[in-house]
CSV table of C-alpha atoms in Angstrom, one decimal:
chain,number,residue,atom,x,y,z
R,1,UNK,CA,-9.9,8.3,6.6
R,2,UNK,CA,-9.6,11.3,4.4
R,3,UNK,CA,-7.4,11.6,1.2
R,4,UNK,CA,-6.6,14.9,1.9
R,5,UNK,CA,-5.3,15.2,6.0
R,6,UNK,CA,-5.4,19.3,5.1
R,7,UNK,CA,-5.7,20.5,8.8
R,8,UNK,CA,-2.4,18.4,9.7
R,9,UNK,CA,0.8,20.3,10.1
R,10,UNK,CA,2.6,18.6,7.4
R,11,UNK,CA,1.2,17.6,4.1
R,12,UNK,CA,0.9,14.1,3.9
R,13,UNK,CA,-1.2,12.7,1.4
R,14,UNK,CA,-1.8,15.9,-0.9
R,15,UNK,CA,-2.4,15.4,-4.6
R,16,UNK,CA,-2.9,11.6,-4.3
R,17,UNK,CA,-6.4,10.4,-4.3
R,18,UNK,CA,-8.2,10.5,-7.4
R,19,UNK,CA,-5.5,13.4,-8.9
R,20,UNK,CA,-3.0,9.8,-9.6
R,21,UNK,CA,-4.3,9.2,-13.0
R,22,UNK,CA,-1.2,10.6,-14.9
R,23,UNK,CA,-2.5,14.4,-14.8
R,24,UNK,CA,0.5,17.0,-13.2
R,25,UNK,CA,0.3,16.4,-8.8
R,26,UNK,CA,-1.1,19.3,-8.4
R,27,UNK,CA,1.5,21.3,-6.3
R,28,UNK,CA,-0.2,23.5,-3.5
R,29,UNK,CA,1.2,26.0,-1.4
R,30,UNK,CA,-1.2,26.2,1.8
R,31,UNK,CA,-0.3,29.5,3.4
R,32,UNK,CA,0.7,29.2,6.8
R,33,UNK,CA,1.3,25.7,7.0
R,34,UNK,CA,4.8,25.9,7.1
R,35,UNK,CA,6.1,24.9,4.0
R,36,UNK,CA,6.5,26.0,0.6
R,37,UNK,CA,7.1,23.7,-2.4
R,38,UNK,CA,10.2,24.5,-4.8
R,39,UNK,CA,8.8,23.5,-7.8
R,40,UNK,CA,5.7,25.4,-7.5
R,41,UNK,CA,8.0,28.5,-6.7
R,42,UNK,CA,9.8,27.4,-9.5
R,43,UNK,CA,6.9,28.1,-12.2
R,44,UNK,CA,7.8,31.1,-11.6
R,45,UNK,CA,6.1,34.4,-9.8
R,46,UNK,CA,4.2,35.8,-12.9
R,47,UNK,CA,0.9,36.8,-12.3
R,48,UNK,CA,-0.3,35.5,-15.6
R,49,UNK,CA,1.6,31.9,-15.2
R,50,UNK,CA,0.1,31.6,-11.9
R,51,UNK,CA,-3.3,32.3,-13.6
R,52,UNK,CA,-2.6,29.7,-16.0
R,53,UNK,CA,-1.6,27.6,-13.2
R,54,UNK,CA,-4.9,28.0,-11.0
R,55,UNK,CA,-7.2,27.6,-13.9
R,56,UNK,CA,-5.1,24.6,-15.1
R,57,UNK,CA,-5.7,22.6,-11.6
R,58,UNK,CA,-9.9,24.0,-11.6
R,59,UNK,CA,-9.6,22.1,-15.1
R,60,UNK,CA,-8.2,19.1,-13.2
R,61,UNK,CA,-10.6,19.1,-10.2
R,62,UNK,CA,-13.3,19.2,-12.6
R,63,UNK,CA,-12.1,16.3,-14.7
R,64,UNK,CA,-11.1,14.3,-11.7
R,65,UNK,CA,-14.7,14.9,-9.9
R,66,UNK,CA,-16.6,14.4,-12.3
R,67,UNK,CA,-14.4,11.1,-13.1
R,68,UNK,CA,-14.7,10.3,-9.5
R,69,UNK,CA,-15.9,6.5,-9.9
R,70,UNK,CA,-13.4,5.9,-12.5
R,71,UNK,CA,-9.5,6.0,-10.8
R,72,UNK,CA,-6.9,5.5,-12.5
R,73,UNK,CA,-6.0,1.5,-13.5
R,74,UNK,CA,-2.8,0.3,-14.5
R,75,UNK,CA,-2.8,0.0,-18.5
R,76,UNK,CA,-2.3,-3.1,-19.6
R,77,UNK,CA,-3.9,-4.7,-16.5
R,78,UNK,CA,-0.8,-7.3,-15.2
R,79,UNK,CA,-1.2,-10.3,-13.3
R,80,UNK,CA,1.2,-11.0,-10.5
R,81,UNK,CA,2.2,-14.1,-11.8
R,82,UNK,CA,3.5,-12.0,-14.8
R,83,UNK,CA,6.2,-10.7,-12.2
R,84,UNK,CA,7.1,-13.7,-10.7
R,85,UNK,CA,9.8,-16.1,-11.7
R,86,UNK,CA,9.5,-19.5,-14.3
R,87,UNK,CA,9.6,-21.4,-11.4
R,88,UNK,CA,6.9,-19.6,-9.4
R,89,UNK,CA,4.6,-19.7,-12.7
R,90,UNK,CA,5.3,-23.7,-13.4
R,91,UNK,CA,3.9,-24.2,-9.8
R,92,UNK,CA,0.8,-22.4,-10.5
R,93,UNK,CA,0.3,-23.9,-13.8
R,94,UNK,CA,0.7,-26.9,-12.9
R,95,UNK,CA,-1.8,-29.1,-10.5
R,96,UNK,CA,-0.1,-31.6,-9.7
R,97,UNK,CA,3.1,-29.5,-8.6
R,98,UNK,CA,1.1,-26.8,-7.1
R,99,UNK,CA,1.0,-27.1,-3.4
R,100,UNK,CA,-1.8,-25.0,-3.1
R,101,UNK,CA,-3.9,-27.6,-4.4
R,102,UNK,CA,-4.0,-29.2,-1.8
R,103,UNK,CA,-6.6,-26.7,0.1
R,104,UNK,CA,-8.8,-27.5,-3.3
R,105,UNK,CA,-9.0,-31.2,-2.3
R,106,UNK,CA,-9.3,-31.1,0.9
R,107,UNK,CA,-12.6,-28.3,0.4
R,108,UNK,CA,-14.4,-30.6,-2.2
R,109,UNK,CA,-14.1,-33.0,0.7
R,110,UNK,CA,-15.5,-30.3,3.3
R,111,UNK,CA,-18.5,-29.4,0.6
R,112,UNK,CA,-19.9,-32.8,1.2
R,113,UNK,CA,-19.4,-33.2,5.0
R,114,UNK,CA,-22.2,-32.0,6.9
R,115,UNK,CA,-22.3,-29.5,9.9
R,116,UNK,CA,-24.2,-27.8,12.7
R,117,UNK,CA,-27.3,-28.7,13.8
R,118,UNK,CA,-29.1,-28.7,10.3
R,119,UNK,CA,-27.0,-31.9,9.6
R,120,UNK,CA,-26.5,-30.6,6.3
R,121,UNK,CA,-23.5,-30.0,4.2
R,122,UNK,CA,-22.6,-27.4,1.4
R,123,UNK,CA,-23.6,-30.0,-1.4
R,124,UNK,CA,-26.9,-30.1,0.6
R,125,UNK,CA,-28.4,-27.2,-1.0
R,126,UNK,CA,-25.5,-25.6,-3.9
R,127,UNK,CA,-25.3,-29.6,-5.1
R,128,UNK,CA,-22.6,-29.6,-7.6
R,129,UNK,CA,-20.2,-27.3,-6.8
R,130,UNK,CA,-18.6,-27.2,-10.8
R,131,UNK,CA,-22.0,-25.8,-11.4
R,132,UNK,CA,-23.6,-23.7,-8.6
R,133,UNK,CA,-20.2,-22.1,-7.7
R,134,UNK,CA,-19.6,-21.6,-11.5
R,135,UNK,CA,-18.2,-18.2,-11.3
R,136,UNK,CA,-19.2,-17.0,-8.7
R,137,UNK,CA,-15.9,-15.9,-6.7
R,138,UNK,CA,-15.2,-13.5,-10.3
R,139,UNK,CA,-18.6,-11.6,-9.3
R,140,UNK,CA,-17.5,-11.0,-5.2
R,141,UNK,CA,-16.9,-9.2,-2.7
R,142,UNK,CA,-20.9,-8.7,-2.8
R,143,UNK,CA,-23.6,-6.8,-0.9
R,144,UNK,CA,-25.3,-9.7,1.0
R,145,UNK,CA,-29.2,-8.8,0.3
R,146,UNK,CA,-30.0,-10.2,4.5
R,147,UNK,CA,-27.7,-8.4,6.2
R,148,UNK,CA,-26.8,-5.5,3.8
R,149,UNK,CA,-23.8,-6.1,4.1
R,150,UNK,CA,-20.7,-6.4,1.9
R,151,UNK,CA,-19.5,-9.6,1.9
R,152,UNK,CA,-16.0,-11.7,0.4
R,153,UNK,CA,-16.4,-15.3,-0.4
R,154,UNK,CA,-15.3,-16.1,3.2
R,155,UNK,CA,-17.6,-13.9,4.6
R,156,UNK,CA,-20.4,-15.3,2.3
R,157,UNK,CA,-19.6,-19.3,3.5
R,158,UNK,CA,-19.9,-18.6,6.9
R,159,UNK,CA,-23.5,-16.1,6.4
R,160,UNK,CA,-24.2,-20.2,4.9
R,161,UNK,CA,-22.8,-21.6,8.2
R,162,UNK,CA,-24.2,-20.3,10.3
R,163,UNK,CA,-27.6,-19.2,8.4
R,164,UNK,CA,-28.3,-22.4,6.7
R,165,UNK,CA,-26.3,-24.7,8.7
R,166,UNK,CA,-26.6,-24.2,12.2
R,167,UNK,CA,-23.3,-24.0,12.8
R,168,UNK,CA,-20.4,-22.0,14.6
R,169,UNK,CA,-19.0,-19.6,11.7
R,170,UNK,CA,-15.3,-20.5,10.7
R,171,UNK,CA,-12.1,-18.6,11.9
R,172,UNK,CA,-10.7,-16.4,9.3
R,173,UNK,CA,-7.3,-17.7,8.4
R,174,UNK,CA,-8.4,-21.3,9.2
R,175,UNK,CA,-7.8,-24.6,7.1
R,176,UNK,CA,-11.2,-24.6,7.0
R,177,UNK,CA,-12.7,-21.2,5.8
R,178,UNK,CA,-9.5,-21.3,3.9
R,179,UNK,CA,-10.0,-25.1,1.7
R,180,UNK,CA,-13.6,-24.0,1.2
R,181,UNK,CA,-12.8,-20.6,0.1
R,182,UNK,CA,-10.5,-22.2,-2.4
R,183,UNK,CA,-12.7,-24.7,-3.9
R,184,UNK,CA,-15.5,-22.1,-4.6
R,185,UNK,CA,-13.4,-20.1,-6.3
R,186,UNK,CA,-11.5,-22.9,-8.2
R,187,UNK,CA,-15.2,-22.9,-10.5
R,188,UNK,CA,-14.2,-19.3,-11.2
R,189,UNK,CA,-10.4,-20.5,-12.2
R,190,UNK,CA,-10.3,-18.9,-15.4
R,191,UNK,CA,-12.9,-16.8,-15.5
R,192,UNK,CA,-12.7,-12.8,-16.0
R,193,UNK,CA,-12.7,-10.3,-12.4
R,194,UNK,CA,-16.1,-9.3,-13.2
R,195,UNK,CA,-17.8,-7.3,-9.7
R,196,UNK,CA,-19.9,-4.3,-10.7
R,197,UNK,CA,-20.3,-1.3,-8.6
R,198,UNK,CA,-24.0,0.1,-7.7
R,199,UNK,CA,-25.6,1.7,-5.3
R,200,UNK,CA,-25.9,-1.0,-2.9
R,201,UNK,CA,-22.1,-1.2,-3.2
R,202,UNK,CA,-20.6,2.3,-3.6
R,203,UNK,CA,-19.8,3.7,-0.5
R,204,UNK,CA,-17.8,0.3,0.0
R,205,UNK,CA,-16.6,1.4,-3.3
R,206,UNK,CA,-15.6,5.0,-2.1
R,207,UNK,CA,-14.0,3.6,0.9
R,208,UNK,CA,-11.6,1.0,-0.6
R,209,UNK,CA,-10.8,3.8,-3.0
R,210,UNK,CA,-9.9,6.4,-0.6
R,211,UNK,CA,-8.0,4.0,1.2
R,212,UNK,CA,-6.0,2.8,-1.8
R,213,UNK,CA,-4.9,6.2,-2.3
R,214,UNK,CA,-4.2,7.5,1.3
R,215,UNK,CA,-0.7,7.6,2.5
R,216,UNK,CA,0.0,5.2,5.7
R,217,UNK,CA,2.1,4.4,8.8
R,218,UNK,CA,5.2,5.9,9.5
R,219,UNK,CA,6.7,5.3,6.2
R,220,UNK,CA,3.9,7.3,4.8
R,221,UNK,CA,2.9,5.6,1.5
R,222,UNK,CA,-0.1,4.8,0.2
R,223,UNK,CA,-1.2,0.9,-2.2
R,224,UNK,CA,-1.1,3.5,-5.2
R,225,UNK,CA,2.4,4.7,-4.8
R,226,UNK,CA,3.7,0.5,-5.0
R,227,UNK,CA,1.3,-1.1,-7.3
R,228,UNK,CA,0.2,2.1,-10.0
R,229,UNK,CA,3.6,3.8,-9.9
R,230,UNK,CA,6.4,1.7,-9.3
R,231,UNK,CA,5.6,-2.0,-10.6
R,232,UNK,CA,8.4,-3.6,-12.5
R,233,UNK,CA,10.5,-2.1,-9.9
R,234,UNK,CA,12.2,-3.9,-7.1
R,235,UNK,CA,11.5,-3.5,-3.2
R,236,UNK,CA,14.7,-5.1,-2.2
R,237,UNK,CA,14.0,-8.6,-3.4
R,238,UNK,CA,10.3,-7.7,-4.3
R,239,UNK,CA,9.3,-7.4,-7.6
R,240,UNK,CA,6.2,-4.8,-7.1
R,241,UNK,CA,3.0,-6.5,-8.6
R,242,UNK,CA,-0.1,-4.3,-9.7
R,243,UNK,CA,-1.3,-5.9,-6.4
R,244,UNK,CA,-4.1,-7.2,-7.8
R,245,UNK,CA,-6.3,-9.6,-5.5
R,246,UNK,CA,-7.3,-12.7,-8.2
R,247,UNK,CA,-4.6,-15.3,-7.1
R,248,UNK,CA,-6.4,-15.2,-3.6
R,249,UNK,CA,-6.2,-17.5,-1.7
R,250,UNK,CA,-2.8,-18.0,-3.0
R,251,UNK,CA,0.2,-20.0,-1.2
R,252,UNK,CA,3.3,-17.9,-1.0
R,253,UNK,CA,6.5,-19.5,-0.5
R,254,UNK,CA,7.4,-16.7,1.6
R,255,UNK,CA,4.5,-17.9,4.2
R,256,UNK,CA,5.3,-21.6,3.2
R,257,UNK,CA,1.0,-21.9,3.7
R,258,UNK,CA,-1.6,-20.5,1.8
R,259,UNK,CA,-3.1,-17.5,2.5
R,260,UNK,CA,-5.9,-15.3,2.0
R,261,UNK,CA,-6.4,-11.7,0.3
R,262,UNK,CA,-6.6,-10.0,3.9
R,263,UNK,CA,-3.3,-11.4,5.0
R,264,UNK,CA,-1.8,-10.4,2.4
R,265,UNK,CA,-3.1,-7.3,2.5
R,266,UNK,CA,-2.2,-7.0,6.1
R,267,UNK,CA,1.7,-7.6,5.3
R,268,UNK,CA,1.5,-4.3,3.3
R,269,UNK,CA,0.1,-2.7,5.6
R,270,UNK,CA,2.8,-3.9,8.2
R,271,UNK,CA,5.3,-3.0,5.5
R,272,UNK,CA,4.5,0.8,6.3
R,273,UNK,CA,4.7,0.6,10.1
R,274,UNK,CA,0.9,1.0,9.5
R,275,UNK,CA,-1.4,-0.4,11.6
R,276,UNK,CA,-2.5,-3.4,10.3
R,277,UNK,CA,-6.9,-4.0,10.2
R,278,UNK,CA,-8.3,-7.2,11.6
R,279,UNK,CA,-8.4,-10.0,8.6
R,280,UNK,CA,-12.4,-9.7,7.7
R,281,UNK,CA,-12.6,-6.1,9.0
R,282,UNK,CA,-14.5,-3.3,7.3
R,283,UNK,CA,-11.5,-1.6,5.7
R,284,UNK,CA,-10.0,-4.8,4.0
R,285,UNK,CA,-13.9,-5.8,2.5
R,286,UNK,CA,-13.8,-2.1,1.2
R,287,UNK,CA,-10.4,-2.4,-0.2
R,288,UNK,CA,-11.0,-6.2,-1.5
R,289,UNK,CA,-14.0,-4.6,-3.6
R,290,UNK,CA,-11.3,-1.4,-5.1
R,291,UNK,CA,-9.5,-4.0,-5.4
R,292,UNK,CA,-11.6,-6.2,-7.6
R,293,UNK,CA,-13.0,-3.4,-9.4
R,294,UNK,CA,-9.5,-2.0,-10.6
R,295,UNK,CA,-8.8,-5.4,-12.0
R,296,UNK,CA,-11.7,-6.2,-13.5
R,297,UNK,CA,-11.2,-8.6,-17.0
R,298,UNK,CA,-7.9,-10.2,-15.1
R,299,UNK,CA,-8.5,-14.1,-14.5
R,300,UNK,CA,-9.0,-15.4,-11.7
R,301,UNK,CA,-6.5,-17.5,-10.2
R,302,UNK,CA,-7.6,-19.2,-7.2
R,303,UNK,CA,-5.8,-20.5,-5.9
R,304,UNK,CA,-3.1,-19.1,-7.3
R,305,UNK,CA,1.2,-19.5,-6.4
R,306,UNK,CA,2.9,-16.7,-4.9
R,307,UNK,CA,6.4,-15.6,-4.2
E,1,UNK,CA,-0.8,21.2,19.0
E,2,UNK,CA,0.8,20.5,15.6
E,3,UNK,CA,0.3,24.2,14.6
E,4,UNK,CA,1.4,25.9,17.6
E,5,UNK,CA,4.7,24.4,16.6
E,6,UNK,CA,5.0,24.2,13.1
E,7,UNK,CA,6.2,27.8,12.2
E,8,UNK,CA,6.0,28.8,8.9
E,9,UNK,CA,8.2,32.2,7.5
E,10,UNK,CA,8.5,33.0,3.7
E,11,UNK,CA,11.6,31.3,2.7
E,12,UNK,CA,12.8,29.1,5.9
E,13,UNK,CA,10.3,26.4,7.1
E,14,UNK,CA,11.0,26.1,11.0
E,15,UNK,CA,9.4,23.0,11.7
E,16,UNK,CA,8.9,21.5,15.4
E,17,UNK,CA,6.4,19.2,15.7
E,18,UNK,CA,5.4,18.0,19.2
E,19,UNK,CA,3.5,14.4,19.8
E,20,UNK,CA,3.6,12.2,22.5
E,21,UNK,CA,6.2,14.4,24.4
E,22,UNK,CA,8.7,14.8,22.5
E,23,UNK,CA,9.8,17.9,20.0
E,24,UNK,CA,11.7,17.3,16.5
E,25,UNK,CA,13.1,20.6,15.8
E,26,UNK,CA,15.7,22.3,12.5
E,27,UNK,CA,15.4,25.0,9.9
E,28,UNK,CA,15.0,24.2,6.4
E,29,UNK,CA,16.2,27.2,4.4
E,30,UNK,CA,16.7,26.9,0.3
E,31,UNK,CA,16.9,23.4,0.7
E,32,UNK,CA,19.2,23.2,3.4
E,33,UNK,CA,19.6,22.0,7.0
E,34,UNK,CA,22.8,24.1,8.0
E,35,UNK,CA,23.1,22.9,11.7
E,36,UNK,CA,23.5,19.6,12.9
E,37,UNK,CA,20.7,17.6,14.5
E,38,UNK,CA,21.9,16.9,17.8
E,39,UNK,CA,25.4,17.1,19.3
E,40,UNK,CA,26.7,14.2,19.3
E,41,UNK,CA,29.8,12.9,17.1
E,42,UNK,CA,28.4,11.1,14.1
E,43,UNK,CA,30.1,7.6,13.4
E,44,UNK,CA,30.1,6.9,9.1
E,45,UNK,CA,30.8,2.8,10.3
E,46,UNK,CA,27.5,3.0,12.2
E,47,UNK,CA,26.1,4.9,9.3
E,48,UNK,CA,26.7,2.4,7.0
E,49,UNK,CA,24.8,-0.3,9.3
E,50,UNK,CA,22.2,1.6,9.4
E,51,UNK,CA,21.9,2.5,6.0
E,52,UNK,CA,21.4,-1.4,5.5
E,53,UNK,CA,19.4,-1.8,8.2
E,54,UNK,CA,15.3,-2.6,8.6
E,55,UNK,CA,15.8,0.4,10.8
E,56,UNK,CA,16.3,2.5,7.5
E,57,UNK,CA,14.8,1.0,5.1
E,58,UNK,CA,17.3,2.7,2.7
E,59,UNK,CA,18.3,0.4,0.4
E,60,UNK,CA,14.7,-1.1,-0.2
E,61,UNK,CA,14.4,1.4,-2.8
E,62,UNK,CA,18.3,2.7,-3.4
E,63,UNK,CA,21.2,1.1,-4.3
E,64,UNK,CA,24.4,1.6,-2.5
E,65,UNK,CA,27.1,-1.1,-3.5
E,66,UNK,CA,29.7,0.5,-1.8
E,67,UNK,CA,27.8,-0.9,1.8
E,68,UNK,CA,29.3,-4.6,1.0
E,69,UNK,CA,25.4,-5.7,0.6
E,70,UNK,CA,24.5,-7.4,-2.7
E,71,UNK,CA,20.5,-6.8,-3.2
E,72,UNK,CA,18.8,-3.0,-3.0
E,73,UNK,CA,16.0,-2.0,-4.6
E,74,UNK,CA,15.4,0.4,-7.6
E,75,UNK,CA,12.6,2.7,-6.6
E,76,UNK,CA,15.0,5.4,-5.8
E,77,UNK,CA,18.3,6.8,-7.2
E,78,UNK,CA,21.2,4.6,-6.4
E,79,UNK,CA,23.6,6.8,-3.5
E,80,UNK,CA,26.8,6.4,-4.9
E,81,UNK,CA,28.6,9.3,-5.5
E,82,UNK,CA,25.9,11.4,-3.6
E,83,UNK,CA,28.5,12.8,-1.6
E,84,UNK,CA,30.2,14.5,-4.1
E,85,UNK,CA,26.5,15.9,-5.0
E,86,UNK,CA,24.9,16.9,-2.2
E,87,UNK,CA,27.0,18.5,1.0
E,88,UNK,CA,25.7,17.4,4.5
E,89,UNK,CA,23.5,20.4,5.0
E,90,UNK,CA,21.9,20.0,1.5
E,91,UNK,CA,21.5,15.3,2.4
E,92,UNK,CA,20.1,16.2,5.8
E,93,UNK,CA,17.3,18.2,4.4
E,94,UNK,CA,16.9,14.9,1.6
E,95,UNK,CA,16.5,12.9,4.7
E,96,UNK,CA,14.5,14.4,7.0
E,97,UNK,CA,11.9,16.5,4.8
E,98,UNK,CA,11.2,15.2,0.9
E,99,UNK,CA,8.1,16.7,0.4
E,100,UNK,CA,10.0,19.6,0.8
E,101,UNK,CA,11.5,18.6,-3.0
E,102,UNK,CA,8.5,16.7,-4.1
E,103,UNK,CA,5.5,16.7,-2.0
E,104,UNK,CA,4.1,13.3,-4.1
E,105,UNK,CA,7.8,11.4,-3.6
E,106,UNK,CA,7.9,8.1,-2.5
E,107,UNK,CA,10.4,8.6,-0.1
E,108,UNK,CA,10.2,8.7,3.4
E,109,UNK,CA,10.9,11.6,5.6
E,110,UNK,CA,12.9,10.3,8.4
E,111,UNK,CA,12.3,13.0,11.0
E,112,UNK,CA,8.7,13.5,11.3
E,113,UNK,CA,5.8,12.6,13.6
E,114,UNK,CA,3.1,14.9,12.5
E,115,UNK,CA,0.7,14.6,9.6
E,116,UNK,CA,0.7,10.7,9.6
E,117,UNK,CA,-2.1,8.3,9.1
E,118,UNK,CA,-2.7,5.2,11.1
E,119,UNK,CA,1.3,5.0,12.5
E,120,UNK,CA,1.7,1.1,13.8
E,121,UNK,CA,0.4,2.0,18.0
E,122,UNK,CA,4.0,1.0,19.0
E,123,UNK,CA,5.5,3.8,16.7
E,124,UNK,CA,3.4,6.5,17.0
E,125,UNK,CA,5.5,9.6,18.1
E,126,UNK,CA,8.5,8.2,17.0
E,127,UNK,CA,10.7,9.9,13.5
E,128,UNK,CA,12.0,6.9,11.7
E,129,UNK,CA,15.3,7.9,12.6
E,130,UNK,CA,16.7,8.9,15.9
E,131,UNK,CA,18.5,13.1,14.8
E,132,UNK,CA,22.2,10.9,16.0
E,133,UNK,CA,21.0,8.1,13.4
E,134,UNK,CA,20.5,10.8,10.8
E,135,UNK,CA,23.5,12.3,11.4
E,136,UNK,CA,25.7,8.9,11.0
E,137,UNK,CA,23.5,7.8,7.6
E,138,UNK,CA,24.6,11.4,6.6
E,139,UNK,CA,28.6,11.1,7.8
E,140,UNK,CA,28.8,7.7,6.1
E,141,UNK,CA,26.7,9.3,2.8
E,142,UNK,CA,29.6,11.7,2.4
E,143,UNK,CA,32.0,9.0,1.7
E,144,UNK,CA,30.1,7.8,-1.2
E,145,UNK,CA,32.2,10.0,-3.4
């Protein structure tokens, strides 16, 4: 996975990547690769102009390289809830009407239910979630010190199950795992998303970022094409949002149920006719970290409601 | 393998990309692909159906009320009147290889199998639309005057 699929016969993902931050796209003319781009030619054949173009290109490269850890973020950031109709917004805002709250109630029960050989429940170690889980989801995904791997809330719950409860891990997208993830998330609701990028998670961040900017699938689009450049516009009936993870797990009317962020991301991969990484896979975790960084400051809405 | 069949010329682009045995060949020159991709007779009505189908996804981005559909995306310019603005050779180039015009475009290249990332396994080596389908779509677009 590279941002530039340079050795291939066709330019596929050139000029997106970190160059997407509002700078004029770099229009390369690749000798011997079968393509000339009309606009590059349209700039005129004069050597002087060419020199200007080249130096500007170098300048852009310098800027973007120096700024590699700070790729484009939509400004102002807008939650997906700002792109849905009043009816869906009403559902999310009213805990009594929100279908997602069913999972929160289930999660609350599971929190206090012993599991595994240890006979312990989550509450045995973490006591009152309102205190111990406050702000936790806002800081995930995070590197687990025990395994030195990036984990999201779902992964963290499963680490507790196997390590501390001596229970089987819960299946991704199972009702139990969704319920517990929602219940944990509920205690971050309204708090700003606040992951930090540090030496432990930088590689994950960079992989997630690269995935976000890489064209994929038969349709050959990257996340950035829809969620940075075209939010607010319509893809048939769907208004495209900025693509933030802040409401997840969320109830989607389209699914008639609640689902994880990874389920939604898989739908986007499916949409561009790309291979779908499995839920819980490294690709989706890295992407989740990048999305969390990109959404920094937006409020956690777990459990959200979407179309 | 790709390098071998994709031959570059100064002003013309002769693109042929092999994958999974199939080969897609066309000559794109000055923003036009003059020769039809297939000798089969095109059918505008079939083209209309393809345009609004999930095979092509055209109306996910483009409005085309003439098709009789009611819902369209607006990521792209409406196709109304496109048959007046562009001739068959120009339409063919736009659909086969929009990257020729703008390498940053969001419009998919409908007749391309090379240089793609992570394509779903069942679709690898297949263009989004077949040569026949593209010619049908062009025939339909030409009716949008």
